Amino acid sequence: MKSIKNILSNCHITITFFLMQHGICFLFLLISTATSVYSPSYIGKLIDSVQNMQYNNVIFYSKALILLTIIALIIEYWKANRYNYFEAKMNIASRQAIMQRITNTNADFWEKYSIGNLETLLDKDIPQFNSFLVSDVSNAVGNLLSFLGIAWYILRVNIKLGVVIIGLVIFFVVVQKIYTLPLNYKLQRMKEVETQTNTYSNDILNNIESYYLIDNVKSAFSLYAKSNKLLFEQFFKIKNHYQISLIISQSFNLISIIVILSVWILDSSINLSPGQLINVILYTQKLYVPLFKIGEVFLQYKSFCVVSNRLNLLVKIPLRNYGSKEVTSIQKIEITDLTKKIDTKVIFDKFNMSIHKGKILGITGENGSGKTTLIKLLRRFDVVYNGTITINDVDINELSQESLLKGISVMPQKATVSVDDIEEIACYVNNNELLNFLNLDEVPKKQVYNYTLKSGGELQKICFLKVFLENKDVLILDEPTASMDMKSEEIVGDLLAKIKWDKIIIIITHRKYLLSMCDEIITLNA
């Protein structure tokens, strides 16, 4: 219970809101259950009235049955509407809060969680968590009330017959439940095979040209075909399992009618009119589903506990902490005795670095030498535990988030842009130098976004211009020209040279031209 409260609290869902919405939904559930349980009783009364030629009663019961059916449908719609609204509000609030939390974590978090795990958490775990709290628990209560109401009606009609029917229902539900237990494992296995099959198909579609050139198409297709065949076999077995499970429930409908008629005929103490007999048969059919679904809640609860534990672990992960100090203009950055490990690997061992405004610092080194880690530390995405990083002689851990965002621009190695970025860049395409850089002399502004996605080089240009036009004190560029041609790289160099006097520029690169522009070069070793 504490973990559920903790998750709801971190998702900005108050207990007051949660209980109030549940109260409204439960009211609709209660009325819906009552009308659905009570309305079929009028069918038996209508049949007896027709048999006894009581036409006034026929008219009355017909009207009552129609009215109750309409009321039941309206109430059911309102109930579904309220539950959908409640669950949608929960999902939106939860996903937004969790996503906000994820985006405010540091590098330690991303060492523990993969993108696949987080996608599962956002797309499946959160809806499953909310569905259980909102719908599954309420449906269990509704099914329990429905089962008890129907059972009470049948027992009130005749205790002997009622006991036989309830016993029969319990027997068939238990049999069906036992039979369907292996389905969870089979479904999990099929999902694994489906994932593997999709991986093979995506691999072929994304690399078809390369596979064709190296004559690897047959081998890749063979893996896909084998996995696809296994997927079909798993799917066929599950469909058969479901079909037999359905036959068990359908068998109950037929056998229950035979049992009710047999007991009614053989036991002379059971004195039921045709209408009452029809009612008993109808209610018996309605008795099976509620009891079966009540059993399902216990299985859903097990899954809910697993999901709840995963979400609870996530909301306990500490967020990035920022200080409150401000810097208005960044004049220098100094790193002193920085020591950093990732797992057991030492990335930095008492590393020192200093750069002042008006300078360009070049950083080069092998893969895994700590170049990207250094960027993460300067942007506070990673945490400094040993050593210090200071900006204008202020410890980076004491600076506010606003100061870091306003003062430092980063161009990551993996170039990414949004539509907003493109629209912002498009406002500057009248500048001839930028037009030449982008090769957009004859391209209308509205086509800029699609144009830049044609190649990695064009995309990288847009990313560089975004950082360039932000005009912040510090520019950190990670392999900024890796996908550009030499002419474009020279333009980048010219643009940087023009703003160098008023900036701190850190370039991570292996390109000789850019390194030749640097005032100092640091080589990191893996």
Coordinates of C-alpha atoms in Angstrom, one line a residue, residues 187-375:
L187 CA 2.2 -16.0 -24.6
Q188 CA 5.5 -14.9 -23.1
R189 CA 7.3 -17.4 -25.3
M190 CA 5.4 -16.2 -28.4
K191 CA 6.3 -12.5 -27.6
E192 CA 10.0 -13.5 -27.4
V193 CA 9.8 -15.3 -30.8
E194 CA 7.9 -12.3 -32.3
T195 CA 10.5 -9.9 -31.1
Q196 CA 13.3 -12.1 -32.6
T197 CA 11.4 -12.3 -35.9
N198 CA 10.9 -8.6 -36.0
T199 CA 14.6 -8.1 -35.3
Y200 CA 15.5 -10.3 -38.3
S201 CA 13.0 -8.6 -40.6
N202 CA 14.2 -5.1 -39.6
D203 CA 17.8 -6.2 -40.0
I204 CA 17.1 -7.4 -43.6
L205 CA 15.1 -4.3 -44.5
N206 CA 17.6 -1.9 -43.1
N207 CA 20.7 -3.6 -44.6
I208 CA 19.4 -5.1 -47.8
E209 CA 21.9 -3.2 -50.0
S210 CA 24.9 -4.3 -47.9
Y211 CA 23.6 -7.9 -47.7
Y212 CA 23.2 -8.0 -51.5
L213 CA 26.7 -6.7 -52.1
I214 CA 28.3 -9.2 -49.8
D215 CA 26.0 -12.0 -50.9
N216 CA 24.5 -12.5 -47.4
V217 CA 20.8 -12.3 -48.4
K218 CA 20.1 -16.0 -48.3
S219 CA 21.7 -16.4 -44.9
A220 CA 19.8 -13.5 -43.4
F221 CA 16.5 -14.7 -44.9
S222 CA 17.1 -18.2 -43.6
L223 CA 17.3 -16.9 -40.0
Y224 CA 14.1 -14.9 -40.6
A225 CA 12.2 -17.8 -42.2
K226 CA 13.2 -20.2 -39.3
S227 CA 12.0 -17.7 -36.7
N228 CA 8.8 -16.9 -38.6
K229 CA 7.9 -20.6 -38.8
L230 CA 8.5 -20.9 -35.1
L231 CA 6.2 -17.9 -34.5
F232 CA 3.5 -19.5 -36.6
E233 CA 3.7 -22.7 -34.6
Q234 CA 3.5 -20.8 -31.3
F235 CA 0.5 -18.8 -32.5
F236 CA -1.3 -22.0 -33.7
K237 CA -0.8 -23.7 -30.4
I238 CA -2.1 -20.7 -28.5
K239 CA -5.1 -20.4 -30.8
N240 CA -5.9 -24.1 -30.2
H241 CA -5.5 -23.6 -26.4
Y242 CA -7.9 -20.7 -26.5
Q243 CA -10.4 -22.6 -28.6
I244 CA -10.5 -25.5 -26.1
S245 CA -10.8 -23.0 -23.3
L246 CA -13.8 -21.5 -25.1
I247 CA -15.3 -25.0 -25.6
I248 CA -15.2 -25.6 -21.8
S249 CA -17.2 -22.4 -21.1
Q250 CA -19.7 -23.3 -23.9
S251 CA -20.0 -26.8 -22.5
F252 CA -21.1 -25.3 -19.2
N253 CA -24.0 -23.4 -21.0
L254 CA -25.3 -26.7 -22.5
I255 CA -24.7 -28.9 -19.5
S256 CA -26.2 -26.4 -17.1
I257 CA -29.4 -26.4 -19.1
I258 CA -29.6 -30.2 -19.2
V259 CA -28.9 -30.4 -15.4
I260 CA -31.5 -27.7 -14.6
L261 CA -34.2 -29.5 -16.7
S262 CA -33.3 -32.9 -15.4
V263 CA -33.5 -31.8 -11.7
W264 CA -36.7 -29.9 -12.4
I265 CA -38.3 -33.0 -14.0
L266 CA -37.0 -35.6 -11.6
D267 CA -37.5 -33.7 -8.3
S268 CA -41.2 -33.2 -7.7
S269 CA -40.5 -30.9 -4.8
I270 CA -39.1 -28.3 -7.2
N271 CA -42.3 -26.5 -8.2
L272 CA -41.3 -23.8 -10.8
S273 CA -43.5 -22.1 -13.4
P274 CA -42.2 -22.0 -17.0
G275 CA -41.3 -18.4 -16.5
Q276 CA -39.3 -19.1 -13.3
L277 CA -37.6 -22.0 -15.1
I278 CA -36.5 -19.7 -17.9
N279 CA -35.3 -17.1 -15.4
V280 CA -33.2 -19.8 -13.6
I281 CA -31.6 -20.8 -17.0
L282 CA -30.9 -17.2 -18.0
Y283 CA -29.4 -16.3 -14.6
T284 CA -27.3 -19.5 -14.6
Q285 CA -25.8 -18.4 -17.9
K286 CA -25.0 -15.0 -16.3
L287 CA -23.4 -16.6 -13.3
Y288 CA -20.4 -18.1 -15.0
V289 CA -18.6 -15.0 -16.4
P290 CA -18.5 -13.0 -13.1
L291 CA -17.0 -15.9 -11.2
F292 CA -14.4 -16.6 -13.9
K293 CA -13.4 -12.9 -14.0
I294 CA -13.1 -12.8 -10.2
G295 CA -10.5 -15.6 -10.5
E296 CA -8.6 -13.6 -13.2
V297 CA -8.1 -10.7 -10.8
F298 CA -5.8 -12.8 -8.6
L299 CA -3.6 -13.5 -11.6
Q300 CA -3.7 -9.8 -12.6
Y301 CA -2.7 -8.9 -9.1
K302 CA 0.6 -10.9 -9.4
S303 CA 1.5 -9.0 -12.6
F304 CA 0.4 -5.8 -10.9
C305 CA 2.8 -6.4 -8.0
V306 CA 5.8 -6.9 -10.4
V307 CA 4.9 -3.7 -12.3
S308 CA 4.4 -1.8 -9.0
N309 CA 7.8 -2.9 -7.8
R310 CA 9.4 -1.7 -11.1
L311 CA 7.7 1.7 -10.9
N312 CA 8.5 2.1 -7.2
L313 CA 12.2 1.5 -7.9
L314 CA 12.1 4.1 -10.6
V315 CA 10.5 6.8 -8.6
K316 CA 13.0 6.3 -5.8
I317 CA 16.0 7.1 -8.1
P318 CA 17.4 10.5 -7.1
L319 CA 17.1 13.3 -9.6
R320 CA 19.9 15.7 -10.7
N321 CA 20.6 18.2 -8.0
Y322 CA 21.5 21.7 -8.9
G323 CA 22.8 24.6 -6.8
S324 CA 21.5 28.1 -6.6
K325 CA 24.5 30.2 -7.7
E326 CA 24.3 32.2 -10.9
V327 CA 27.0 33.2 -13.4
T328 CA 26.2 35.9 -16.0
S329 CA 29.2 35.5 -18.3
I330 CA 31.4 32.5 -18.4
Q331 CA 35.1 33.6 -18.5
K332 CA 36.9 30.3 -17.7
I333 CA 36.4 26.6 -17.1
E334 CA 38.9 24.7 -14.9
I335 CA 39.1 21.0 -14.1
T336 CA 41.2 19.9 -11.2
D337 CA 42.3 16.4 -10.2
L338 CA 39.2 14.8 -11.8
T339 CA 38.9 11.1 -11.2
K340 CA 36.1 9.2 -12.9
K341 CA 35.3 5.5 -13.1
I342 CA 32.6 3.6 -15.1
D343 CA 32.2 0.2 -13.4
T344 CA 35.8 -0.8 -12.9
K345 CA 37.3 1.1 -15.8
V346 CA 39.2 4.3 -14.9
I347 CA 38.2 7.0 -17.4
F348 CA 40.0 10.0 -15.7
D349 CA 42.8 9.7 -13.1
K350 CA 43.5 13.2 -11.6
F351 CA 42.8 14.9 -14.9
N352 CA 43.4 18.6 -15.2
M353 CA 42.3 21.1 -17.8
S354 CA 41.8 24.9 -18.1
I355 CA 40.4 27.1 -20.8
H356 CA 39.6 30.8 -20.9
K357 CA 37.4 33.0 -23.1
G358 CA 38.8 33.7 -26.5
K359 CA 40.4 30.3 -26.8
I360 CA 39.6 27.1 -28.8
L361 CA 40.5 23.9 -27.1
G362 CA 40.8 20.7 -29.2
I363 CA 40.3 17.3 -27.6
T364 CA 41.3 14.1 -29.4
G365 CA 41.7 10.5 -28.4
E366 CA 40.7 6.9 -28.9
N367 CA 37.3 5.5 -28.5
G368 CA 36.5 5.0 -24.8
S369 CA 39.1 7.6 -23.7
G370 CA 36.5 9.8 -22.0
K371 CA 35.7 12.4 -24.6
T372 CA 31.9 12.0 -24.4
T373 CA 32.1 11.6 -20.6
L374 CA 33.8 15.0 -20.4
I375 CA 30.9 16.6 -22.2

